Short mmCIF file of C-alpha atoms and ligand atoms in Angstrom, two decimals:
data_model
loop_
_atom_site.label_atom_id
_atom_site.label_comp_id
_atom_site.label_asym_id
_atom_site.label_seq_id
_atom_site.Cartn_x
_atom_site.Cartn_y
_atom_site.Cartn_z
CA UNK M 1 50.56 -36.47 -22.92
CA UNK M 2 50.25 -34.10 -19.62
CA UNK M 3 53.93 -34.11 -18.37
CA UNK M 4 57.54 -36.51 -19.55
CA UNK M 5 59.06 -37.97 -16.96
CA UNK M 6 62.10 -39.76 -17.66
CA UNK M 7 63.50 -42.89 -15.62
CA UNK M 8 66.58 -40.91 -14.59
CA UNK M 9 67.53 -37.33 -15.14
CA UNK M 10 71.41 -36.15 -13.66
CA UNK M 11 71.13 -33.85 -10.65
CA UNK M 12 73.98 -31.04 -9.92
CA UNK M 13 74.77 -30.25 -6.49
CA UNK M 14 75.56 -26.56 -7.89
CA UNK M 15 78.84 -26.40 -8.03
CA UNK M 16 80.54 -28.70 -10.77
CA UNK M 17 81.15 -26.02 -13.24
CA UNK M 18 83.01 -23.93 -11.18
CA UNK M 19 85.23 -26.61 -10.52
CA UNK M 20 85.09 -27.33 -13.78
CA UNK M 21 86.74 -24.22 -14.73
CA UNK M 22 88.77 -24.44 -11.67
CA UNK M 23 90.45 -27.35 -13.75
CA UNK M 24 90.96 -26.08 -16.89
CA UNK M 25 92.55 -22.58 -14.75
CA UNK M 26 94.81 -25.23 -13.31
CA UNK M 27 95.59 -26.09 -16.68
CA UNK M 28 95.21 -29.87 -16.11
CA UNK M 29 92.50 -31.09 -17.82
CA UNK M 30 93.29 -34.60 -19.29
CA UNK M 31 94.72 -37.20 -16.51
CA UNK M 32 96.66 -36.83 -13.49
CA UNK M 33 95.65 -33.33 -12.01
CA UNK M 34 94.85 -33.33 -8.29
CA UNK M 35 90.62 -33.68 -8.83
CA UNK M 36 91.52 -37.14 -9.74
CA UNK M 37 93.82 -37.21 -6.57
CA UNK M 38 91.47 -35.63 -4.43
CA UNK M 39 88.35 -38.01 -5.69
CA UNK M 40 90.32 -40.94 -4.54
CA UNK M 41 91.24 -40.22 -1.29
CA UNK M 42 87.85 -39.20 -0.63
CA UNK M 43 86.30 -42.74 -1.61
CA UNK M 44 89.25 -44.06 0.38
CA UNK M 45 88.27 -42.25 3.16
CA UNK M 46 84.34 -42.49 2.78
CA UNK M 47 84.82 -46.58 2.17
CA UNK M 48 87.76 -47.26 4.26
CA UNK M 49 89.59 -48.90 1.36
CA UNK M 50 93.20 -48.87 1.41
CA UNK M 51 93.18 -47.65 -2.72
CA UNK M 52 91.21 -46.20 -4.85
CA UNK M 53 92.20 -45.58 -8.51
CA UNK M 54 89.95 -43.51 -10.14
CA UNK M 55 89.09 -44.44 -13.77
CA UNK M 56 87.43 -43.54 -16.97
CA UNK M 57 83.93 -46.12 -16.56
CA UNK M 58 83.08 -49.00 -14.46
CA UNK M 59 83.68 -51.30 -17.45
CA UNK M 60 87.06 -49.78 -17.95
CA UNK M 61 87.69 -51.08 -13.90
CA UNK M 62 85.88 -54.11 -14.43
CA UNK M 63 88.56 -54.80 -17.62
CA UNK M 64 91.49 -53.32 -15.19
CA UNK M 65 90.12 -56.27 -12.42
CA UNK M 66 90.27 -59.25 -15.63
CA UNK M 67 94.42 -57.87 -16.73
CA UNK M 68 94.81 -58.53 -12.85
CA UNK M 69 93.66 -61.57 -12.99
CA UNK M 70 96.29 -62.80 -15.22
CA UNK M 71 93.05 -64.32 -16.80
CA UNK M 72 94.01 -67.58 -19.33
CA UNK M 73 91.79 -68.84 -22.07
CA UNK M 74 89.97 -71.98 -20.35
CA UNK M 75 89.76 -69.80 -16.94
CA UNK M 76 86.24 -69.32 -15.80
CA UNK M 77 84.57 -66.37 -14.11
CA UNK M 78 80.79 -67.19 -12.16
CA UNK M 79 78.74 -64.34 -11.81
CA UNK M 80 75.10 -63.51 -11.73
CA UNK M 81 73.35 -63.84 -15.32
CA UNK M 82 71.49 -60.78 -14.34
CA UNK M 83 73.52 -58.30 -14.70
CA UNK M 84 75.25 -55.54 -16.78
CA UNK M 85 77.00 -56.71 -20.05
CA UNK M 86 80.16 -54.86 -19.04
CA UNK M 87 80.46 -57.62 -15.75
CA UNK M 88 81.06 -60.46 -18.03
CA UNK M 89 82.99 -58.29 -20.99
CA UNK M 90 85.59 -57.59 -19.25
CA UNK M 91 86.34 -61.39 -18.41
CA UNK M 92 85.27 -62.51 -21.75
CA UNK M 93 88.01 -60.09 -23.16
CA UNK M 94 90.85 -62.11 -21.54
CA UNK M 95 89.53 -64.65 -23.06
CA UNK M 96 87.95 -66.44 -19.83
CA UNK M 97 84.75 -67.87 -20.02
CA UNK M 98 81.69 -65.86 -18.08
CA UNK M 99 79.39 -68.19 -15.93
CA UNK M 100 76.22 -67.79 -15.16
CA UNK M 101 74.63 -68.27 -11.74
CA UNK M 102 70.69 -67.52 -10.89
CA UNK M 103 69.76 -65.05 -8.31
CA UNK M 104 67.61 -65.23 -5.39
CA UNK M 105 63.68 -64.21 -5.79
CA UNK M 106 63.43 -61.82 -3.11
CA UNK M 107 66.80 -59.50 -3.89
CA UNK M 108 67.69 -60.33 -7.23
CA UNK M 109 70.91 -60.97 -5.86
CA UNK M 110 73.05 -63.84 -6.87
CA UNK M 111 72.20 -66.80 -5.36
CA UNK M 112 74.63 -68.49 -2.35
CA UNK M 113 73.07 -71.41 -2.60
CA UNK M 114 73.40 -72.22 -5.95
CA UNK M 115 77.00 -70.58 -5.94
CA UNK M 116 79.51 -74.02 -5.47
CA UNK M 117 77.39 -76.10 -8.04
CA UNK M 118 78.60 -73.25 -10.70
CA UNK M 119 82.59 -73.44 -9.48
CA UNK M 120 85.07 -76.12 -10.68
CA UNK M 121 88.84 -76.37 -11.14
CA UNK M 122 89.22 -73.85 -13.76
CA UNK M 123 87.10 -70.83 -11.71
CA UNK M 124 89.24 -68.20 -10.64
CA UNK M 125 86.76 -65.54 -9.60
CA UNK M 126 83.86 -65.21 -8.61
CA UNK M 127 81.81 -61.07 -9.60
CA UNK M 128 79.04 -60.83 -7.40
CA UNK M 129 76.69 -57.79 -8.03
CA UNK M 130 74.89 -55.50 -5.35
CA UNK M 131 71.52 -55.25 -7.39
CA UNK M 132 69.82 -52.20 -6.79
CA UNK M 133 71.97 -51.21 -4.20
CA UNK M 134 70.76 -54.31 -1.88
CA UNK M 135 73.53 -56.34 -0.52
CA UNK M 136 74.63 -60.00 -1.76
CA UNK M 137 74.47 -62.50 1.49
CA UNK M 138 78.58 -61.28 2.35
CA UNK M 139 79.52 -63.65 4.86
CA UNK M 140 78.23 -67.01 3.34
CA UNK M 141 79.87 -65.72 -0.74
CA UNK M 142 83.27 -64.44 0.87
CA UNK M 143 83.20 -68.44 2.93
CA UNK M 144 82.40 -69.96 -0.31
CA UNK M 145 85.13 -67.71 -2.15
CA UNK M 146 87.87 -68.50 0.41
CA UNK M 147 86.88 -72.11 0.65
CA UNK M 148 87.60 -72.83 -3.16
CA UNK M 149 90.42 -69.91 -3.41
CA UNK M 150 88.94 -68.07 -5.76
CA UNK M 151 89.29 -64.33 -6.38
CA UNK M 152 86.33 -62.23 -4.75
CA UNK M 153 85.39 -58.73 -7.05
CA UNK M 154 82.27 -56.68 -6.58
CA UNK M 155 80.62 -55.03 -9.27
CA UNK M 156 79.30 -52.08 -7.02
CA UNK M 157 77.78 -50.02 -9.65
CA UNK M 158 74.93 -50.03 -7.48
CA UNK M 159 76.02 -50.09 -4.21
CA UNK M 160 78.51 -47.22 -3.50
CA UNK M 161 77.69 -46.10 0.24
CA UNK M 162 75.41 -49.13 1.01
CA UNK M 163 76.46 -51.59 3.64
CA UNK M 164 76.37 -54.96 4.69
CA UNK M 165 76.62 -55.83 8.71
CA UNK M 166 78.03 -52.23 8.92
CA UNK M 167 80.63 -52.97 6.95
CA UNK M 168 80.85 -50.65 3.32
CA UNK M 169 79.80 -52.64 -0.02
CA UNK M 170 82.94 -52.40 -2.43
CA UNK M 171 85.13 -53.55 0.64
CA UNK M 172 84.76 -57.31 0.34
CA UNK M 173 86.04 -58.60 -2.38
CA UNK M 174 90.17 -58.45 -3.26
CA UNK M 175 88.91 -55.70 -6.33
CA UNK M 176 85.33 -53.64 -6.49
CA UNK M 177 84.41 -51.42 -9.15
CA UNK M 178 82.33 -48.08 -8.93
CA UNK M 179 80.94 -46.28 -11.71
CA UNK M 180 79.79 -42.92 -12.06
CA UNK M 181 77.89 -42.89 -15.57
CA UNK M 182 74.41 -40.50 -15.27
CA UNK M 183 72.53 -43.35 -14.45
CA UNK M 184 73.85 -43.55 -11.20
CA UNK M 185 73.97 -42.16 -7.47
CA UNK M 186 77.09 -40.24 -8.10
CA UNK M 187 78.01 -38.95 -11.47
CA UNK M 188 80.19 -36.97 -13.49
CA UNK M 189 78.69 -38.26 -16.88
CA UNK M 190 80.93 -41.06 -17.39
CA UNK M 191 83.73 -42.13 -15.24
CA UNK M 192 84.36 -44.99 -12.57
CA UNK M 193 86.74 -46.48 -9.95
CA UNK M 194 88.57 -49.75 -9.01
CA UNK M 195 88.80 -50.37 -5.19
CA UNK M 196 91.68 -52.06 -4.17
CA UNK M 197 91.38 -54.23 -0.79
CA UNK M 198 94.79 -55.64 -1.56
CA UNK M 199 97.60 -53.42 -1.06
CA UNK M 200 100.07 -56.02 -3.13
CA UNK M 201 98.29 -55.27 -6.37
CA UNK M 202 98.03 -51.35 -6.33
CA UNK M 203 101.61 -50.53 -7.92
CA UNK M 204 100.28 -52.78 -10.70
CA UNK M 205 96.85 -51.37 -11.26
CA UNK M 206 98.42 -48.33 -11.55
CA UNK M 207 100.39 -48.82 -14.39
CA UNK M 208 97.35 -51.24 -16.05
CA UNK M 209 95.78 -47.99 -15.87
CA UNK M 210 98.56 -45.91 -17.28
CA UNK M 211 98.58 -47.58 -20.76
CA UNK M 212 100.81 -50.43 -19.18
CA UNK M 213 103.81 -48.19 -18.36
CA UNK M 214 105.61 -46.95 -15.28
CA UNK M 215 104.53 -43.23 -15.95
CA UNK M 216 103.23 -42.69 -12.08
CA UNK M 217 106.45 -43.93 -10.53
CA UNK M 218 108.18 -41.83 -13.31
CA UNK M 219 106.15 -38.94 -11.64
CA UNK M 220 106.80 -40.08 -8.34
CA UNK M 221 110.62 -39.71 -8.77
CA UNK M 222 110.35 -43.88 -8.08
CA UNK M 223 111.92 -44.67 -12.03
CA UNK M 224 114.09 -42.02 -13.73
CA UNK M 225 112.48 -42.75 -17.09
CA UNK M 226 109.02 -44.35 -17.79
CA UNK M 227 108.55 -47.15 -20.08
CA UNK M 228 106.14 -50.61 -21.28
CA UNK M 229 106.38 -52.29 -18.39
CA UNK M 230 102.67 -54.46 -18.37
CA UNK M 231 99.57 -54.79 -19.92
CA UNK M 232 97.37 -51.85 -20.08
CA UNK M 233 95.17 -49.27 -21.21
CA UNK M 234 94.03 -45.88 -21.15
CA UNK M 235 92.09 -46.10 -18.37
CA UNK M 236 92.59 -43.10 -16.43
CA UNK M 237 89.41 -40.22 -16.03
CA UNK M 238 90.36 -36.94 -17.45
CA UNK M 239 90.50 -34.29 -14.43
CA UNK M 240 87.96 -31.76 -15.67
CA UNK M 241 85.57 -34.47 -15.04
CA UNK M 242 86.94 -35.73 -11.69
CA UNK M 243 86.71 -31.88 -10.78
CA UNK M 244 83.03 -31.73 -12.04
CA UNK M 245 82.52 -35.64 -9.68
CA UNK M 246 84.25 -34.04 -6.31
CA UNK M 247 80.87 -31.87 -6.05
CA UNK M 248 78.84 -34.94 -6.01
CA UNK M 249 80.95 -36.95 -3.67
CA UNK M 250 81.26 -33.82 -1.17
CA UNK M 251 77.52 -33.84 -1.72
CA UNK M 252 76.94 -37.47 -1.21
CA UNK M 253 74.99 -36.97 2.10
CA UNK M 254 72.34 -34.78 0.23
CA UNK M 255 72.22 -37.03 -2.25
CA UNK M 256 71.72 -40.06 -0.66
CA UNK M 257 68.93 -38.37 1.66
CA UNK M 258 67.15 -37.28 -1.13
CA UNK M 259 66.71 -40.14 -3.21
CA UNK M 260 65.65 -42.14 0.78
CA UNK M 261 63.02 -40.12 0.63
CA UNK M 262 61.81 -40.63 -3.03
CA UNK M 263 62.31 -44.44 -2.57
CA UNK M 264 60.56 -44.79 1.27
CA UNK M 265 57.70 -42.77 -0.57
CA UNK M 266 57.21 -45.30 -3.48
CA UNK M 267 57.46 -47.58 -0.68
CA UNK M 268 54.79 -46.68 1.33
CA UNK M 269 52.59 -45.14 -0.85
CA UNK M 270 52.44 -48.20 -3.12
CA UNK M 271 51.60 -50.82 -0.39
CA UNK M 272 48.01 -51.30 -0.65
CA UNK M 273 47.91 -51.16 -4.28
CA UNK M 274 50.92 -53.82 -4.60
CA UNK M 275 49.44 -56.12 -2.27
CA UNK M 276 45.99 -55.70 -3.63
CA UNK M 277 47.44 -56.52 -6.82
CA UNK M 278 49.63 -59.09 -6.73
CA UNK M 279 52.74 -56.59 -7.25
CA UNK M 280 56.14 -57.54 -5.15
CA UNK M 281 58.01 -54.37 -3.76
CA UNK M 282 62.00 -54.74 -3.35
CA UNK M 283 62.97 -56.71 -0.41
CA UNK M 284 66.00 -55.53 1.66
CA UNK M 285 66.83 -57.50 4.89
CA UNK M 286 67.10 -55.60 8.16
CA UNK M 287 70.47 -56.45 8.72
CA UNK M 288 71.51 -54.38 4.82
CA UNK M 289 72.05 -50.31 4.77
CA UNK M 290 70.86 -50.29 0.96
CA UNK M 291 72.82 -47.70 -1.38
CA UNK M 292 68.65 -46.03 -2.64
CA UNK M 293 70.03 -46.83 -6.33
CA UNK M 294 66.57 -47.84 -8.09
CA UNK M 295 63.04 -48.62 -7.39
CA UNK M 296 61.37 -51.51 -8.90
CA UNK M 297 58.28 -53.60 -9.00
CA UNK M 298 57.92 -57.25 -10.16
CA UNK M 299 54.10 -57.93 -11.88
CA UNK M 300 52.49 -60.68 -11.54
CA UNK M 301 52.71 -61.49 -15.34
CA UNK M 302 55.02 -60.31 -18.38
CA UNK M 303 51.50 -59.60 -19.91
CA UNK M 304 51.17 -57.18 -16.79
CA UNK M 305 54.25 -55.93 -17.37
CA UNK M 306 53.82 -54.69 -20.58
CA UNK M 307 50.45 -53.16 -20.02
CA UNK M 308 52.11 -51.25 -17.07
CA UNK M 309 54.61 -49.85 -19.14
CA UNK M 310 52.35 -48.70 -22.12
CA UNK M 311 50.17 -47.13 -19.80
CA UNK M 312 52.70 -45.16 -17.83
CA UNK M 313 54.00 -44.45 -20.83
CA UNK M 314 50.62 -42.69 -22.13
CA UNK M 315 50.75 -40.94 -19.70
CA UNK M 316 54.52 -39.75 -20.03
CA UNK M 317 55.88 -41.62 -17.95
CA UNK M 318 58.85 -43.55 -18.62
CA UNK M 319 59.39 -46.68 -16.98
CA UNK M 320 61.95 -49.69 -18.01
CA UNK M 321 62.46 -53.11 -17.84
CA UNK M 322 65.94 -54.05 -16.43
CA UNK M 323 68.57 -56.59 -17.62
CA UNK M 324 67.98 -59.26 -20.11
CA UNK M 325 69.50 -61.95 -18.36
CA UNK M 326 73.15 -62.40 -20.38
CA UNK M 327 72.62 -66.61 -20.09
CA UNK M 328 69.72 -66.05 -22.52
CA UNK M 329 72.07 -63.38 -24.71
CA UNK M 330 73.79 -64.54 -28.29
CA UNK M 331 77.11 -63.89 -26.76
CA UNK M 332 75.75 -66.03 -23.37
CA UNK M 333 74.65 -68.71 -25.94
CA UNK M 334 78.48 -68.82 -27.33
CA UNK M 335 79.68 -69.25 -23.95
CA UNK M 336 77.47 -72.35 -23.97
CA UNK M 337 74.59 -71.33 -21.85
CA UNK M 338 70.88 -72.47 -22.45
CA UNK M 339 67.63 -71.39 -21.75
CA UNK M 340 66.31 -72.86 -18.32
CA UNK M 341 70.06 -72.66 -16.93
CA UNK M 342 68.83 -69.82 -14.65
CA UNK M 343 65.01 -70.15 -13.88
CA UNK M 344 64.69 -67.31 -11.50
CA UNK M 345 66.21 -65.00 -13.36
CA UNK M 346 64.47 -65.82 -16.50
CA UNK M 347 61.07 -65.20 -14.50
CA UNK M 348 62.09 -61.95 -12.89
CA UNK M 349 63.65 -60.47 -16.27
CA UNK M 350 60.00 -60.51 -17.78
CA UNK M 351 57.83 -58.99 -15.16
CA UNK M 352 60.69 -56.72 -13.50
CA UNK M 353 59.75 -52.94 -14.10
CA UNK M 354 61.98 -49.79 -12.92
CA UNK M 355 59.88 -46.81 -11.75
CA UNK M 356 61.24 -43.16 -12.78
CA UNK M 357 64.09 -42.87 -9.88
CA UNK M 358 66.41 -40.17 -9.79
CA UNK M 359 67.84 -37.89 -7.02
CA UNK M 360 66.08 -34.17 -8.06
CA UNK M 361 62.25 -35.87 -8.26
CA UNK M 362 59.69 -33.11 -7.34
CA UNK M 363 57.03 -33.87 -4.65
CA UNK M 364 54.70 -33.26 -7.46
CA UNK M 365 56.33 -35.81 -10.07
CA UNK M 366 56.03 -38.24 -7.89
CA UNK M 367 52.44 -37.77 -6.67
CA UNK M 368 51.80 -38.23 -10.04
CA UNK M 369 53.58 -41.38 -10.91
CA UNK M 370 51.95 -42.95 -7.74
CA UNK M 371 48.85 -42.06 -8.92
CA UNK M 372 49.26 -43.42 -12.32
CA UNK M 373 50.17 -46.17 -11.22
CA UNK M 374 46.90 -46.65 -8.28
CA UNK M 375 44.91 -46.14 -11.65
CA UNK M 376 46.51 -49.75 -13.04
CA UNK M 377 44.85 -53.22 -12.64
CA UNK M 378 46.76 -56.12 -12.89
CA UNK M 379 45.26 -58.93 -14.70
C1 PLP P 401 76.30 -49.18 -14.90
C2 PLP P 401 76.88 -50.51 -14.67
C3 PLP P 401 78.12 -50.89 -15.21
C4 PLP P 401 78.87 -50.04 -16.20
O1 PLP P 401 79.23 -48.81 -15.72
P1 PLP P 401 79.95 -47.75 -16.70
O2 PLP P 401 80.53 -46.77 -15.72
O3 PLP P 401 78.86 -47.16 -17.54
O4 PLP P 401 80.96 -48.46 -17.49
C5 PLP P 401 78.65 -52.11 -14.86
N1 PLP P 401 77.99 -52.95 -14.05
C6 PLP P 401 76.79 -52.65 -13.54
C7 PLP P 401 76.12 -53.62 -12.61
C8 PLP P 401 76.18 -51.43 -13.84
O5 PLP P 401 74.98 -51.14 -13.35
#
């Protein structure tokens, strides 16, 4: 084995453990110290969203979404089958039953068409996912949201600082939900956000987040003494790492134009070799800023596909397939899903591979993925 390359590796913009320790000097290092403060209006300001409530994962926002749903046993919840587990958890925890809709072949996107056939009296949300940072069709899923008067959240893992028609993705829906685990754009190890397009709900998502109690407006000289006032958890970040995730988001711009450049040089650089082989390179429509969060490949054949792998893999590379579709999951099963509910998806999930993608790539590195991979024949 010449070299390892892993399929992500965390970058630093240089200064998150000074801040760090700027934190812990502060003495605030558990919740409610002004990182977390500062973090938020930032995304607020960077999004245009009129909240943002920093939390402790994207699954802990996704669950924070569910509570303010008021979710009932019976309720459903459509949203793409491929996907992260922690998009249909959170519903599932309310007891509301996940639905699964298949995606498009060319984003991986959920598809719009397909959306009303999966919504009947008892939806009352619909999660759309931005898959690899590519925008969901907006405009025809916010008509088809409105039209049945259903609740519209985005699971933006993927898509922080990616657009659709110019307009920010996490902005469309009435919730969206960030995360900034390693394995994305932005990180700070583990930690997340909710966006909140809906004023009405904020006071409330506050104290979801505060264990269900009125500590913030305790704080905020609102209440004279805090108390259980709603459901809730402990969903709020500790501060040392919001101090150590205010680097990254200052350094967003540096960020995002490095990892451009890794992804437009997969791009290019694998064009004659993908079409030569059969190989289909991400699609993103002209009229979609994409957020750069992965590169992948679809091969012509899950036989392909593992051949790819095991030879990148001699050679230490590490590449991954990406999401076994949750309708095809034991838990998706329960839920009363079936195999052939979601054809697309099904194909995708076995000939889907993720190159090595990560923000601090060398030149080097990736000269030689791509030629690792120009040394693979399909079929
Ligand atoms: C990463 C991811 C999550 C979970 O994020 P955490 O911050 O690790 O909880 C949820 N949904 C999608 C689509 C993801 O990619």
């Amino acid at each position: 084995m010449q070299s390892h390359i892993t399929f992500n590796r965390p970058y630093l913009i240089g200064t998150e453990f000074d801040r760090m320790q700027d934190a812990v000097g502060g003495l605030v290092i558990a919740e409610g110290g002004t990182f977390t403060t500062r973090c938020e209006r930032c995304l607020e300001r960077i999004m245009g969203a009129p909240h943002v409530l920093l939390t402790s994962s994207c699954t802990h926002a996704l669950e924070m979404s569910a509570l303010l749903l008021d979710l009932k046993p019976g309720d459903e919840v459509v949203m793409p089958t491929f996907t992260f587990v922690s998009t249909a958890n959170a519903y599932a925890l309310r007891g509301a039953r996940p639905v699964f809709a298949d995606i498009r072949p060319d984003t991986m996107n959920l598809d719009e068409g397909l959306l009303s056939d999966r919504l009947s009296p008892r939806t009352r949300a619909i999660v759309v996912v931005h898959y690899a940072g590519v925008s969901c069709e907006m405009d025809e899923i916010g008509r088809i949201a409105e039209d049945a008067g259903v609740t519209l959240i985005e699971d933006n893992a993927h898509g922080l600082l990616g657009a659709y028609r110019g307009k920010q993705l996490g902005t469309f829906g009435a919730m969206s939900t960030q995360s900034f685990h390693e394995t994305k754009n932005l990180t700070c190890g583990k930690g997340g956000a909710l966006v909140l397009n809906d004023s009405e709900v904020f006071e409330r998502a506050r104290n979801i987040r505060n264990k269900g109690t009125n500590r913030d407006q305790f704080f905020g000289g609102q209440v004279d003494k805090y108390t259980w006032v709603d459901l809730g958890s402990s969903y709020m970040p500790p501060d040392i790492l919001s101090a150590f995730l205010l680097c990254q988001l200052e350094g967003r711009v540096h960020i995002q134009q490095k990892r451009r450049k890794v992804w437009e040089r997969y791009r290019l650089e694998l064009s004659d070799w993908a079409c030569s082989e059969g190989v289909q390179q991400p699609t993103v429509p002209d009229y979609v800023e994409q957020a750069y969060h992965m590169f992948y490949l679809l091969l012509p054949t899950a036989a392909d596909r593992t051949r790819f792998i095991a030879h990148l893999s001699a050679h230490g590379i590490q590449a991954v397939f990406h999401y076994v579709p949750l309708h095809l999951s034991p838990m998706g099963e329960r839920f009363g899903a079936n195999l052939g509910d979601c054809p697309i998806a099904e194909d995708v999930s076995a000939r889907l591979v993720r190159l090595p993608f990560f923000t601090g790539m060398s030149e080097g590195e990736q000269a030689f993925i791509l030629k690792t991979i120009q040394q693979f024949s399909c079929g």
